[in-house]
mmCIF file of C-alpha atoms in Angstrom:
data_model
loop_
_atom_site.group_PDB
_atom_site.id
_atom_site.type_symbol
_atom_site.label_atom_id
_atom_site.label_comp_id
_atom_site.label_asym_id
_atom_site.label_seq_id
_atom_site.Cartn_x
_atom_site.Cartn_y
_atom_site.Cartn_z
ATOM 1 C CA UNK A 556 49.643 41.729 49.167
ATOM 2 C CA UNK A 557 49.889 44.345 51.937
ATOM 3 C CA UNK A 558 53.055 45.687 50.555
ATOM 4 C CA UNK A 559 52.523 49.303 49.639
ATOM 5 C CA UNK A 560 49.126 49.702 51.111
ATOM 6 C CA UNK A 561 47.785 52.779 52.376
ATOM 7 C CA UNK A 562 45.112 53.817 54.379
ATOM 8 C CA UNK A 563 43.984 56.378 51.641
ATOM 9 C CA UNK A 564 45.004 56.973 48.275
ATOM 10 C CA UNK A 565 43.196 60.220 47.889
ATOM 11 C CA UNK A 566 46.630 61.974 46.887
ATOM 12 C CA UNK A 567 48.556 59.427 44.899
ATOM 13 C CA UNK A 568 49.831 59.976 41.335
ATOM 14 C CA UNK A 569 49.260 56.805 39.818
ATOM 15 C CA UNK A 570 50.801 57.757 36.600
ATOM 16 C CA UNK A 571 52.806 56.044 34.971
ATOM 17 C CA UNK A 572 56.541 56.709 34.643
ATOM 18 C CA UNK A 573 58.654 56.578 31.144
ATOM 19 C CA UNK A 574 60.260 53.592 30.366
ATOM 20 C CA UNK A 575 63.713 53.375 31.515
ATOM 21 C CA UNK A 576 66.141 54.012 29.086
ATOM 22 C CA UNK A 577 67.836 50.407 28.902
ATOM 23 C CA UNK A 578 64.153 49.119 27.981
ATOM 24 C CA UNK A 579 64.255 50.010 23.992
ATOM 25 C CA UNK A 580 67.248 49.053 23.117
ATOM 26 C CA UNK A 581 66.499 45.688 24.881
ATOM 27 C CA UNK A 582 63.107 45.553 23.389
ATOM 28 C CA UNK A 583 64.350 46.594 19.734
ATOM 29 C CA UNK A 584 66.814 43.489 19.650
ATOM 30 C CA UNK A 585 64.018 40.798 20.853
ATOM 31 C CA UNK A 586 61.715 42.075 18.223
ATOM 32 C CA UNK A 587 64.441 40.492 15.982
ATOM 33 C CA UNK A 588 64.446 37.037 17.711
ATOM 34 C CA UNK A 589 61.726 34.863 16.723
ATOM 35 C CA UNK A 590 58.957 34.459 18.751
ATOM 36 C CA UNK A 591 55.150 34.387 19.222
ATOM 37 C CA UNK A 592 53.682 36.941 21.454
ATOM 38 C CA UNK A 593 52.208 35.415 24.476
ATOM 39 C CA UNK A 594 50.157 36.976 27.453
ATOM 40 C CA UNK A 595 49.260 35.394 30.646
ATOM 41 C CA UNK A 596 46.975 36.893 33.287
ATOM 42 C CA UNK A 597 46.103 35.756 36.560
ATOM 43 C CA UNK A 598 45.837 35.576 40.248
ATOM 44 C CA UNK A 599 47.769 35.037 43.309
ATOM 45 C CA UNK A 600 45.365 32.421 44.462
ATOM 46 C CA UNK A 601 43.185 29.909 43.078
ATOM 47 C CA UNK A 602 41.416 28.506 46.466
ATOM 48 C CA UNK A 603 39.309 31.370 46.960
ATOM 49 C CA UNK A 604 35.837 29.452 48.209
ATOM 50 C CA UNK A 605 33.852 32.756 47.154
ATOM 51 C CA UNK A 606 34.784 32.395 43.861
ATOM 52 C CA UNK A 607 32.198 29.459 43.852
ATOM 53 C CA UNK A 608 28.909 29.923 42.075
ATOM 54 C CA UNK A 609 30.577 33.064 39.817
ATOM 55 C CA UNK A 610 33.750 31.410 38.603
ATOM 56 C CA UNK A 611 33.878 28.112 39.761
ATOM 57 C CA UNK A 612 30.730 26.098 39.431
ATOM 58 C CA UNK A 613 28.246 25.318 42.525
ATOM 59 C CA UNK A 614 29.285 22.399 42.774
ATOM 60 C CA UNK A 615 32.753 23.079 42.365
ATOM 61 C CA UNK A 616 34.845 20.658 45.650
ATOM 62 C CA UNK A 617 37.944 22.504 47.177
ATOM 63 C CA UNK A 618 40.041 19.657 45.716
ATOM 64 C CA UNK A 619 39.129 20.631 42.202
ATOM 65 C CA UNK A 620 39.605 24.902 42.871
ATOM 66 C CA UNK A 621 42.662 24.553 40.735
ATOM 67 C CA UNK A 622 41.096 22.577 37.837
ATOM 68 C CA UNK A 623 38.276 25.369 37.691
ATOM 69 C CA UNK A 624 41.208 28.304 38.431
ATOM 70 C CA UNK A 625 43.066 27.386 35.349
ATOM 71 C CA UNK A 626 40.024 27.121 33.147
ATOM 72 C CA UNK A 627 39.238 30.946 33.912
ATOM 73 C CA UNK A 628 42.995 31.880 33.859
ATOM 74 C CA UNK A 629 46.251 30.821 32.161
ATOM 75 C CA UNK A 630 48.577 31.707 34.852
ATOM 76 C CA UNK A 631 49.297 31.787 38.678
ATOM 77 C CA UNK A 632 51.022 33.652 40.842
ATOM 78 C CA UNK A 633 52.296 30.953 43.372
ATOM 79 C CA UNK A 634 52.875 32.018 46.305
ATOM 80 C CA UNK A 635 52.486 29.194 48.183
ATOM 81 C CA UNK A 636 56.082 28.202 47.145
ATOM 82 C CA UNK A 637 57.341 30.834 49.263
ATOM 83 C CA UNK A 638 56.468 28.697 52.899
ATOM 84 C CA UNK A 639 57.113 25.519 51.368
ATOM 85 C CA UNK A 640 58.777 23.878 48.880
ATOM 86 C CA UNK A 641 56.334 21.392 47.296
ATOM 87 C CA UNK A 642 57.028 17.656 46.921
ATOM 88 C CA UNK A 643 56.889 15.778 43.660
ATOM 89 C CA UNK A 644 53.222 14.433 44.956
ATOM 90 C CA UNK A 645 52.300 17.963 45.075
ATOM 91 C CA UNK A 646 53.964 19.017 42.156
ATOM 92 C CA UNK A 647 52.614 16.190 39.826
ATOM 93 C CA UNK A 648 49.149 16.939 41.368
ATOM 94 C CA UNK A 649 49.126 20.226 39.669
ATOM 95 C CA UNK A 650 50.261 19.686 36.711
ATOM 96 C CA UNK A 651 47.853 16.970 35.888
ATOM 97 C CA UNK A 652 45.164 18.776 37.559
ATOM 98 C CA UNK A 653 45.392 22.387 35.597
ATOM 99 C CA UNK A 654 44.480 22.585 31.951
ATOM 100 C CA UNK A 655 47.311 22.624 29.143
ATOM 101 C CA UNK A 656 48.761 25.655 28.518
ATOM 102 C CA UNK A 657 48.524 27.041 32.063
ATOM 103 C CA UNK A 658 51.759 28.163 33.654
ATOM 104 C CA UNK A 659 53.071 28.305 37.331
ATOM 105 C CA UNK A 660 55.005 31.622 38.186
ATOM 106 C CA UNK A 661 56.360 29.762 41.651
ATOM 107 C CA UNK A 662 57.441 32.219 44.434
ATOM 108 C CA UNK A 663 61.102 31.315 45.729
ATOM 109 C CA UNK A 664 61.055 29.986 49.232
ATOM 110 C CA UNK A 665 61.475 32.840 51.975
ATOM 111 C CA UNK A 666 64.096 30.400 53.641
ATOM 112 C CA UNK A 667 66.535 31.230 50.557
ATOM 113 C CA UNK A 668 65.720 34.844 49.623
ATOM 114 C CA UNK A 669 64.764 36.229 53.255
ATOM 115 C CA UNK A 670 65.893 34.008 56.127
ATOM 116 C CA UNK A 671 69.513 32.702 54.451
ATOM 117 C CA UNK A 672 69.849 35.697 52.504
ATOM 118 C CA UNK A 673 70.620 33.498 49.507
ATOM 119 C CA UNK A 674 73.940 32.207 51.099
ATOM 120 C CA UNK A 675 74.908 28.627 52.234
ATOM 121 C CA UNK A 676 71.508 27.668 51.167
ATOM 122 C CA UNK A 677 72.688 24.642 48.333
ATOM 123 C CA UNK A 678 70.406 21.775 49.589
ATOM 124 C CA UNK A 679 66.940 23.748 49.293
ATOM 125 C CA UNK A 680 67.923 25.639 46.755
ATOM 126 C CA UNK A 681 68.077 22.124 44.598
ATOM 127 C CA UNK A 682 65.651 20.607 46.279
ATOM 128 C CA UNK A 683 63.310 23.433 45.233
ATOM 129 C CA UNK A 684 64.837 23.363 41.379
ATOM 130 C CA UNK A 685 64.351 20.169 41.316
ATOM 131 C CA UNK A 686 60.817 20.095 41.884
ATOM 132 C CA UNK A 687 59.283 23.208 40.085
ATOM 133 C CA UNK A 688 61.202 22.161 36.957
ATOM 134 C CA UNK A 689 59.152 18.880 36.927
ATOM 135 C CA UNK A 690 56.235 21.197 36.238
ATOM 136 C CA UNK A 691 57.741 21.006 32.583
ATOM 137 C CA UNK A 692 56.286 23.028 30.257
ATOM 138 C CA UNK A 693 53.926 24.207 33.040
ATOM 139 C CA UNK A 694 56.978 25.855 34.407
ATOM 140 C CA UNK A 695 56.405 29.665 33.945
ATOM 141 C CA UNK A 696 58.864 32.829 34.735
ATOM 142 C CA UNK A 697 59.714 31.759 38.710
ATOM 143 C CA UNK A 698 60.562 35.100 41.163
ATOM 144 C CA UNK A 699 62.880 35.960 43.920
ATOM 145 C CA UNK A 700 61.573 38.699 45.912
ATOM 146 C CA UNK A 701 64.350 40.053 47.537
ATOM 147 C CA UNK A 702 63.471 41.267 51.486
ATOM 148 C CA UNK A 703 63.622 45.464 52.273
ATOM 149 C CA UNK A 704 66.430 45.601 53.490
ATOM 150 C CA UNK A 705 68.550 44.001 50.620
ATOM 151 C CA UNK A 706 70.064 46.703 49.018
ATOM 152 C CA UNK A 707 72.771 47.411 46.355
ATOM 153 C CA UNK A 708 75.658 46.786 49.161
ATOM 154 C CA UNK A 709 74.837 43.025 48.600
ATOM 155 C CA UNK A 710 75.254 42.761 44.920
ATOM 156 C CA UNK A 711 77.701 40.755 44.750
ATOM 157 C CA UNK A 712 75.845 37.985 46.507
ATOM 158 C CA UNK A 713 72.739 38.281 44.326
ATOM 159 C CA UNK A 714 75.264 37.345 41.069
ATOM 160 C CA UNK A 715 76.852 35.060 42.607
ATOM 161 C CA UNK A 716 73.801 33.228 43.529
ATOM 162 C CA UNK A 717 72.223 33.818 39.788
ATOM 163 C CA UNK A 718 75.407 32.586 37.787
ATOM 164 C CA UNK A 719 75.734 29.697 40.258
ATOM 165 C CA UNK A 720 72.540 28.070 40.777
ATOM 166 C CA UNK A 721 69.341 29.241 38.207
ATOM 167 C CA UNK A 722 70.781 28.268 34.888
ATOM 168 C CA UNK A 723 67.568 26.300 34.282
ATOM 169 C CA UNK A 724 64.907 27.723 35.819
ATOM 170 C CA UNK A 725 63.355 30.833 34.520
ATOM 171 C CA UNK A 726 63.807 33.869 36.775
ATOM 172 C CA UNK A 727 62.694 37.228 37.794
ATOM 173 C CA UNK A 728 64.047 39.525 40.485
ATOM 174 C CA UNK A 729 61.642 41.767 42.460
ATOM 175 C CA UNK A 730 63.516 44.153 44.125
ATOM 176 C CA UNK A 731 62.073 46.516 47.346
ATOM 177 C CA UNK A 732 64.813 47.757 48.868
ATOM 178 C CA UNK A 733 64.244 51.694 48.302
ATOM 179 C CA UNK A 734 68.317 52.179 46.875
ATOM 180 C CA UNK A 735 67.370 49.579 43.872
ATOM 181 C CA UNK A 736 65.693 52.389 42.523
ATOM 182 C CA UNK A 737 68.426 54.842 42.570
ATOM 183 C CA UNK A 738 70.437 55.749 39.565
ATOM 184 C CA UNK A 739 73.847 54.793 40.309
ATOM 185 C CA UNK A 740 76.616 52.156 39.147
ATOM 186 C CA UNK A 741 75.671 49.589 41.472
ATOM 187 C CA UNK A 742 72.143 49.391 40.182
ATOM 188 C CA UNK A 743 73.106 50.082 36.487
ATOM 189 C CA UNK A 744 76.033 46.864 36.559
ATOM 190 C CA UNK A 745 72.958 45.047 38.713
ATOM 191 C CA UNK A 746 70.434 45.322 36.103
ATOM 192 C CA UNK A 747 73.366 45.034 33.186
ATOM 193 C CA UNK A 748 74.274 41.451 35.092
ATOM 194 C CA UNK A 749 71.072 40.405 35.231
ATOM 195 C CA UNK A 750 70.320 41.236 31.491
ATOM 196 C CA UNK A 751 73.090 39.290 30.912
ATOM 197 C CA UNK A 752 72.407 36.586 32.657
ATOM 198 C CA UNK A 753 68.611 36.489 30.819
ATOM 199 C CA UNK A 754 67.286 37.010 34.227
ATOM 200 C CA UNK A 755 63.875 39.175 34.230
ATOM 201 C CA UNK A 756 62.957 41.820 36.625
ATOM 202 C CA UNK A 757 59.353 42.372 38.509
ATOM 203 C CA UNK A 758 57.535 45.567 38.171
ATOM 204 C CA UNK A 759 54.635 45.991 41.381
ATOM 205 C CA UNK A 760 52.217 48.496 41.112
ATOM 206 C CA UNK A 761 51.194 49.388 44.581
ATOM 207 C CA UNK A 762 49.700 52.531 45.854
ATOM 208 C CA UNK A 763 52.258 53.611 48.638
ATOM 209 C CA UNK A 764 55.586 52.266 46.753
ATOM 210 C CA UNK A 765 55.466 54.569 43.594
ATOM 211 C CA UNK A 766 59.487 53.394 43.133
ATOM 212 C CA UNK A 767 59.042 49.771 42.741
ATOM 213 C CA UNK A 768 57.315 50.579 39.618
ATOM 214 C CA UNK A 769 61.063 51.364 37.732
ATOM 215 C CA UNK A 770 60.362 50.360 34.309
ATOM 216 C CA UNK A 771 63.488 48.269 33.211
ATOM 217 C CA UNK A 772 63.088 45.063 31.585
ATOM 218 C CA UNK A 773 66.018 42.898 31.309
ATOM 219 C CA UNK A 774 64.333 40.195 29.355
ATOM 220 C CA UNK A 775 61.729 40.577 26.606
ATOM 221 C CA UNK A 776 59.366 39.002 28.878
ATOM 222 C CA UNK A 777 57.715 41.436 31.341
ATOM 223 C CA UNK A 778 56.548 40.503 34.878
ATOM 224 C CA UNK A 779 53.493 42.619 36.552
ATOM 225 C CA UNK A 780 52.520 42.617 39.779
ATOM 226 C CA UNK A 781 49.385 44.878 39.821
ATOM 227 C CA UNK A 782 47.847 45.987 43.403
ATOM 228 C CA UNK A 783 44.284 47.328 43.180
ATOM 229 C CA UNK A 784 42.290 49.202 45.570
ATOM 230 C CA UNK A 785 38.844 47.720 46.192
ATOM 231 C CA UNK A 786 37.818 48.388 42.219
ATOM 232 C CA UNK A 787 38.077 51.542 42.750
ATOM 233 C CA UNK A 788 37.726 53.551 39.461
ATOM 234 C CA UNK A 789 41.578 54.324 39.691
ATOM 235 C CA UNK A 790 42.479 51.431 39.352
ATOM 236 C CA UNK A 791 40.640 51.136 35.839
ATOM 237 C CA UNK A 792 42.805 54.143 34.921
ATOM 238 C CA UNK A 793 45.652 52.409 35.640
ATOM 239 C CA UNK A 794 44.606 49.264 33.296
ATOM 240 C CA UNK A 795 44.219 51.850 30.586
ATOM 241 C CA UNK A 796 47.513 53.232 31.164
ATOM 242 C CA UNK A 797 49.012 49.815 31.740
ATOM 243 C CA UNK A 798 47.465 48.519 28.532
ATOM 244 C CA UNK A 799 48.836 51.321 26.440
ATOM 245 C CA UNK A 800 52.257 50.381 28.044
ATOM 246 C CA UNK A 801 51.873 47.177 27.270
ATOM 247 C CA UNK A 802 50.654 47.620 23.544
ATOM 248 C CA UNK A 803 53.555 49.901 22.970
ATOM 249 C CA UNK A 804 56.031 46.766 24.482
ATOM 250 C CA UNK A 805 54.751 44.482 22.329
ATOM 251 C CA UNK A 806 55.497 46.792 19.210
ATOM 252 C CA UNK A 807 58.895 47.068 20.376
ATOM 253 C CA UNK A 808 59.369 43.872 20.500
ATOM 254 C CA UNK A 809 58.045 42.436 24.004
ATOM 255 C CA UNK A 810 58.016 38.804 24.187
ATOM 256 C CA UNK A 811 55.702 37.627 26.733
ATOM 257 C CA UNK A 812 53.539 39.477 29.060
ATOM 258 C CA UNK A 813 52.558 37.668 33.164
ATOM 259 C CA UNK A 814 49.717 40.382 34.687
ATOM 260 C CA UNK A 815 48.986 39.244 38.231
ATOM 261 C CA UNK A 816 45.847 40.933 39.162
ATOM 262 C CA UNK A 817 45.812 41.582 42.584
ATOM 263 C CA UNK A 818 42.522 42.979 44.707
ATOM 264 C CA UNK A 819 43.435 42.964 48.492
ATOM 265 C CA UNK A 820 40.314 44.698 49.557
ATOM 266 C CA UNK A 821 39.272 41.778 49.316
ATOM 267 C CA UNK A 822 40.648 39.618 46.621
ATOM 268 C CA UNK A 823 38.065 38.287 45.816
ATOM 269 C CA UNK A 824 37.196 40.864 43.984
ATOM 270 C CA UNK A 825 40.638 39.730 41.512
ATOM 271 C CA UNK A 826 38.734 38.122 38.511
ATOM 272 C CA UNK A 827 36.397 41.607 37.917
ATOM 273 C CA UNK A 828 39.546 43.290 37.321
ATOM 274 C CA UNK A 829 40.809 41.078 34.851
ATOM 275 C CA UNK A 830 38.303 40.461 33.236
ATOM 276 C CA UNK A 831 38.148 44.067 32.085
ATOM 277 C CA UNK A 832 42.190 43.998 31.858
ATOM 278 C CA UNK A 833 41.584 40.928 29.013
ATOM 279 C CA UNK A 834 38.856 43.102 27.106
ATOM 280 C CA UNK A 835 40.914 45.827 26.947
ATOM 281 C CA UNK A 836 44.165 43.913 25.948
ATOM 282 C CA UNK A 837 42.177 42.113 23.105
ATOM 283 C CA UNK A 838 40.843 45.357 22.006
ATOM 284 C CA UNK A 839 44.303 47.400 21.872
ATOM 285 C CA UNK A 840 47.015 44.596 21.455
ATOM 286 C CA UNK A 841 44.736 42.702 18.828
ATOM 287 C CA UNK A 842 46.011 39.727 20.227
ATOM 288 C CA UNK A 843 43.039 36.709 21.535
ATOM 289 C CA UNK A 844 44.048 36.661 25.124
ATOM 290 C CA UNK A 845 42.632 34.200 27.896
ATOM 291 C CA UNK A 846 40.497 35.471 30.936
ATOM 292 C CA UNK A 847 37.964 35.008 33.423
ATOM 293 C CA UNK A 848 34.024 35.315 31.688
ATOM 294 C CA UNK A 849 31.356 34.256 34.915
ATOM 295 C CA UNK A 850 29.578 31.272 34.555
ATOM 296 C CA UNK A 851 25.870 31.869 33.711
ATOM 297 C CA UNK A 852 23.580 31.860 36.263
ATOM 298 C CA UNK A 853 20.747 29.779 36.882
ATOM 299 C CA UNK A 854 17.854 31.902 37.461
ATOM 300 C CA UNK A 855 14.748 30.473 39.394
ATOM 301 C CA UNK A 856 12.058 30.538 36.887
ATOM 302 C CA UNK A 857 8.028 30.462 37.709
ATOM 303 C CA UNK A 858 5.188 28.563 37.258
ATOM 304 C CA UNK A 859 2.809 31.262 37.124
#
């Protein structure tokens, strides 16, 4: 995700900011619903050929990527959703090719949320409903990342679209447009609508966008995007941080946790960074989470 990326991030706070003040209250009435906590980490990829011989076995085909990708983690970011909307060939293909209990977090379709602006878009917008809710129960939180220059002005056509056409498909907003993060009545009846509406928001965590990161869930079930630099030893700081976040959430009353791990410099360099996000999750939330572990490796012995 080049989103937020800066050449340097020698003088970025990466702290981060209190919880927004609709968060509590929302959490505080969840804790009362009944539920079982659940956390999902992952990727935004799963074909990742390096990957091979550390996560996926040597012998691991490109075919099977997904198999071995869901074995490690219990979640994907799918972006590929975003340039296509998948068949039912391609749709049944993952579900009976990932592992039970894995979830798809599809992307929705840039032809909807950036190119139509989420107007006069009915056909593909059920024609991509259709086909991610055949992923059944595999059928995570789905997000609409909203394009820059959406902003507050076009409010109206984000509730229309969300009270006409998601009813059954789980949904989070990601908003970028720098006004979304703004305190004024717009945004406040925005986030109230979509709180109403039981429609999540997405939270990135990106280096040169310290705004994104608002804080205000609208569902007890958080969505994370987080943007690492390289593993660079900030961005274990912000795991800690995030984990005591997260920990505090979940005592609140949080629901469900999706952490998307994301390492653009390179990323393949992803599953290092969650694997020390799961240990440290495990360790404060006391909760058995699923992560990457590397396979063993097969070390050339001697005969002498």
């Amino acid at each position: 995700m080049d989103f937020g990326k800066l050449p340097s991030i020698e003088k970025v706070d990466f702290t981060l900011p209190i919880d927004h003040t609709a968060t509590l209250p929302l959490l505080n009435k969840a804790k009362n619903e009944a539920h079982i906590p659940q956390i999902y980490i992952g990727c935004p990829v799963w074909s990742t050929k390096e990957w091979v011989g550390k996560w996926y076995p040597l012998t691991a085909k490109e075919k099977d990527y997904l198999h071995y990708y869901s074995r490690q983690f219990n979640t994907i970011e799918l972006n590929t959703t975003h340039y296509r909307i998948p068949d039912q060939a391609t749709i049944q293909r993952w579900y009976e090719t990932s592992e039970p209990g894995f979830k798809f977090c599809p992307k929705w379709p840039q032809q909807i949320s950036h190119e139509a602006l989420l107007m006069n878009t009915e056909s593909a917008i059920q024609a991509f409903g259709e086909n991610i809710t055949s992923l059944n129960e595999k059928l995570g939180v789905s997000f609409l990342q909203l394009p820059p220059h959406f902003s507050p002005q076009q409010a109206n056509i984000l509730e229309h679209f969300i009270k006409t056409f998601t009813p059954k498909v789980p949904l989070a907003v990601e908003f970028r447009h720098p006004d979304w993060f703004k305190s004024n009545p717009e945004v406040e009846e925005t986030f109230a609508m979509l709180q109403e509406n039981h429609v999540g928001t997405v939270i990135s965590d990106v280096a040169g966008r310290r705004d994104v990161l608002h804080m205000h869930l609208t569902t007890p079930t958080a969505m994370i995007r987080f943007v690492g630099n390289g593993l660079h030893p900030t961005d274990y700081e912000r795991i800690d941080s995030w984990v005591l976040r997260i920990k505090s959430w979940f005592e609140q009353g949080l629901h469900t946790l999706y952490f998307f791990v994301h390492e653009p410099d390179p990323n393949t360099l992803a599953p290092e960074l969650a694997v020390y996000l799961t240990k440290q999750l495990e360790k404060h939330c006391q909760m058995d989470v699923k992560g990457p572990s590397p396979l063993p490796q097969i070390i050339q012995g001697s005969l002498f």
